[in-house]
Amino acid sequence: MAEKSFTYAEVSAHTTKKSLHMVIHDKVYDVSSFVDEHPGGEEVLLDVGGQDATEAFEDVGHSDEAREILEGLKIGDLKRQPGDPAPKTTSASSSGGSASSSSGGVGVGLYAFLLIGAAAAYGAYQYLQLNSQKQ
Ligand code: HEM
């Protein structure tokens, strides 16, 4: 069977338990038959019904078995049009890279803070020593 193409608008019309479509990695899935069987519950699936569920699906870290079930639910490809929500990909994990570089910035900040703190403590110590010598 030739693969059907769906627009985002078509997918977003299917948000009920009886007819639940969602987009994962730019493929369109009809999840209606699986809603009652989902180990994670029907609520989470209904939450992302008619939307791009890529992030939600990947965030859970679904097993290979879950991916096989998903493959069986596929009904076509998503045909993106201008104005559609941007594709959600797991490349969001690349922001982890920038997060680690910013945590490097935190490291430098912490280092500076400790240095200043140590200098202040040393200054206060000297000051107290000087005062006690005067008495
Ligand atoms: C059609 C898409 C989906 C399929 C085929 C699917 C399938 C599965 C399967 C088979 C499991 C059992 C554990 C595993 O094998 O990884 C599972 C667990 C789970 N799923 Fe999904 N899932 C889908 C979408 C989602 C979405 C969009 C969410 C949104 C948050 C979600 C949330 C969860 C959660 C929280 C669990 C863990 C349940 C637990 O361990 O108690 N799933 N799913």
Coordinates of C-alpha atoms and ligand atoms in Angstrom, one line a residue:
M1 CA 0.0 0.0 0.0
A2 CA 1.3 3.4 -0.9
E3 CA 2.2 5.6 2.0
K4 CA -0.3 8.4 2.6
S5 CA 0.9 11.9 3.3
F6 CA -0.9 13.9 6.0
T7 CA -0.7 17.6 6.7
Y8 CA -0.3 18.7 10.3
A9 CA -3.8 20.1 10.1
E10 CA -5.2 16.7 9.2
V11 CA -3.3 15.1 12.1
S12 CA -4.5 17.7 14.6
A13 CA -8.1 16.9 13.8
H14 CA -7.7 13.5 15.4
T15 CA -7.6 14.0 19.1
T16 CA -10.2 11.7 20.5
K17 CA -9.8 8.2 21.9
K18 CA -11.8 6.9 19.0
S19 CA -9.6 8.5 16.4
L20 CA -6.2 9.5 17.8
H21 CA -3.4 10.4 15.5
M22 CA 0.1 11.7 16.4
V23 CA 3.4 12.6 14.8
I24 CA 6.6 11.0 15.9
H25 CA 9.8 11.7 13.9
D26 CA 7.7 13.2 11.1
K27 CA 5.7 10.0 10.6
V28 CA 2.0 9.8 11.3
Y29 CA 0.6 7.1 13.6
D30 CA -3.0 6.1 14.3
V31 CA -2.8 5.2 18.0
S32 CA -6.6 4.6 18.5
S33 CA -6.3 0.9 18.8
F34 CA -3.4 1.1 21.3
V35 CA -4.7 3.7 23.7
D36 CA -6.3 1.1 26.1
E37 CA -3.2 -1.1 26.0
H38 CA -0.6 1.6 26.6
P39 CA 1.4 0.6 29.7
G40 CA 1.9 4.3 30.4
G41 CA -1.8 4.9 30.4
E42 CA -4.3 6.5 28.0
E43 CA -4.0 10.0 29.5
V44 CA -0.5 10.7 28.3
L45 CA -1.5 9.6 24.7
L46 CA -4.6 11.7 24.7
D47 CA -2.5 14.7 25.9
V48 CA -0.3 14.6 22.8
G49 CA -3.1 13.5 20.4
G50 CA -3.1 15.4 17.2
Q51 CA 0.3 16.8 18.0
D52 CA 4.0 16.1 17.5
A53 CA 4.7 13.6 20.3
T54 CA 8.3 12.9 19.3
E55 CA 9.7 14.6 22.4
A56 CA 7.2 13.0 24.8
F57 CA 7.8 9.5 23.3
E58 CA 11.6 9.9 23.4
D59 CA 11.7 11.4 26.9
V60 CA 10.3 8.2 28.3
G61 CA 13.0 6.1 26.7
H62 CA 10.7 3.6 25.2
S63 CA 12.0 0.1 24.6
D64 CA 12.6 -1.5 21.2
E65 CA 9.3 -3.4 21.7
A66 CA 7.5 -0.1 22.0
R67 CA 9.1 1.0 18.8
E68 CA 7.9 -2.1 17.1
I69 CA 4.4 -1.5 18.2
L70 CA 4.7 2.1 17.0
E71 CA 5.8 0.8 13.5
G72 CA 2.6 -1.2 13.3
L73 CA 0.5 1.8 14.0
K74 CA 2.1 3.9 11.2
I75 CA -0.4 5.2 8.6
G76 CA 1.8 7.6 6.6
D77 CA 4.2 10.5 6.5
L78 CA 3.8 14.0 7.6
K79 CA 3.8 16.6 4.9
R80 CA 5.1 19.8 6.5
Q81 CA 3.7 23.1 5.4
P82 CA 4.9 26.6 6.1
G83 CA 3.5 27.7 9.4
D84 CA 3.4 24.2 10.9
P85 CA 5.0 23.7 14.3
A86 CA 8.7 23.1 14.0
P87 CA 9.8 19.4 13.9
K88 CA 10.6 18.2 17.3
T89 CA 13.7 16.0 17.3
T90 CA 15.7 14.3 19.9
S91 CA 18.6 16.5 18.8
A92 CA 17.4 18.5 21.8
S93 CA 20.0 16.4 23.5
S94 CA 22.6 18.5 21.7
S95 CA 21.5 21.3 24.0
G96 CA 23.0 19.1 26.6
G97 CA 26.3 20.0 25.0
S98 CA 25.7 23.7 25.4
A99 CA 24.5 23.0 29.0
S100 CA 27.8 21.3 29.8
S101 CA 29.7 24.3 28.4
S102 CA 27.6 26.7 30.5
S103 CA 28.3 24.5 33.5
G104 CA 31.9 25.2 32.7
G105 CA 31.0 28.8 33.1
V106 CA 29.5 28.0 36.4
G107 CA 32.8 26.3 37.3
V108 CA 34.8 29.4 36.5
G109 CA 32.3 31.5 38.5
L110 CA 32.6 29.2 41.5
Y111 CA 36.4 29.3 41.3
A112 CA 36.3 33.1 41.2
F113 CA 33.9 33.1 44.1
L114 CA 36.2 30.9 46.2
L115 CA 39.2 33.0 45.3
I116 CA 37.5 36.2 46.4
G117 CA 36.2 34.5 49.5
A118 CA 39.6 33.2 50.4
A119 CA 41.2 36.7 49.9
A120 CA 38.5 38.3 52.0
A121 CA 39.0 35.7 54.8
Y122 CA 42.8 36.2 54.6
G123 CA 42.3 40.0 54.8
A124 CA 40.0 39.7 57.8
Y125 CA 42.5 37.3 59.5
Q126 CA 45.4 39.8 59.0
Y127 CA 43.3 42.6 60.3
L128 CA 42.3 40.7 63.4
Q129 CA 46.0 39.7 64.0
L130 CA 47.1 43.3 63.7
N131 CA 44.4 44.5 66.1
S132 CA 45.3 41.8 68.7
Q133 CA 49.0 42.8 68.5
K134 CA 48.1 46.4 69.2
Q135 CA 46.5 45.5 72.5
Ligands
HEM1 C1 2.1 5.5 20.0 C2 3.1 5.8 20.7 C3 3.5 4.9 21.9 C4 3.7 3.6 22.0 C5 3.6 2.5 20.9 C6 4.1 3.4 23.4 C7 4.3 2.1 24.0 C8 4.7 1.9 25.2 C9 5.2 0.6 25.8 C10 5.2 -0.7 25.0 C11 5.5 0.8 27.1 C12 6.1 -0.2 28.1 C13 7.5 0.1 28.4 C14 8.4 0.0 27.1 O1 8.3 -1.0 26.4 O2 9.2 0.9 26.8 C15 5.3 2.2 27.4 C16 5.5 2.8 28.6 C17 5.3 4.2 28.9 N1 4.9 5.1 28.0 FE1 4.5 4.8 26.1 N2 4.1 4.6 24.1 C18 3.7 5.5 23.2 C19 3.6 6.9 23.4 C20 3.8 7.5 24.6 C21 3.8 8.9 24.9 C22 3.5 9.9 23.8 C23 4.0 9.1 26.2 C24 4.0 10.5 26.8 C25 4.5 10.8 27.9 C26 4.2 7.8 26.8 C27 4.5 7.5 28.1 C28 4.8 6.3 28.7 C29 5.2 6.1 30.1 C30 5.3 7.2 31.1 C31 5.5 4.8 30.2 C32 6.0 4.1 31.4 C33 4.9 3.3 32.1 C34 5.5 2.6 33.3 O3 6.6 2.1 33.3 O4 4.8 2.6 34.3 N3 4.1 6.8 25.8 N4 4.8 2.9 26.2

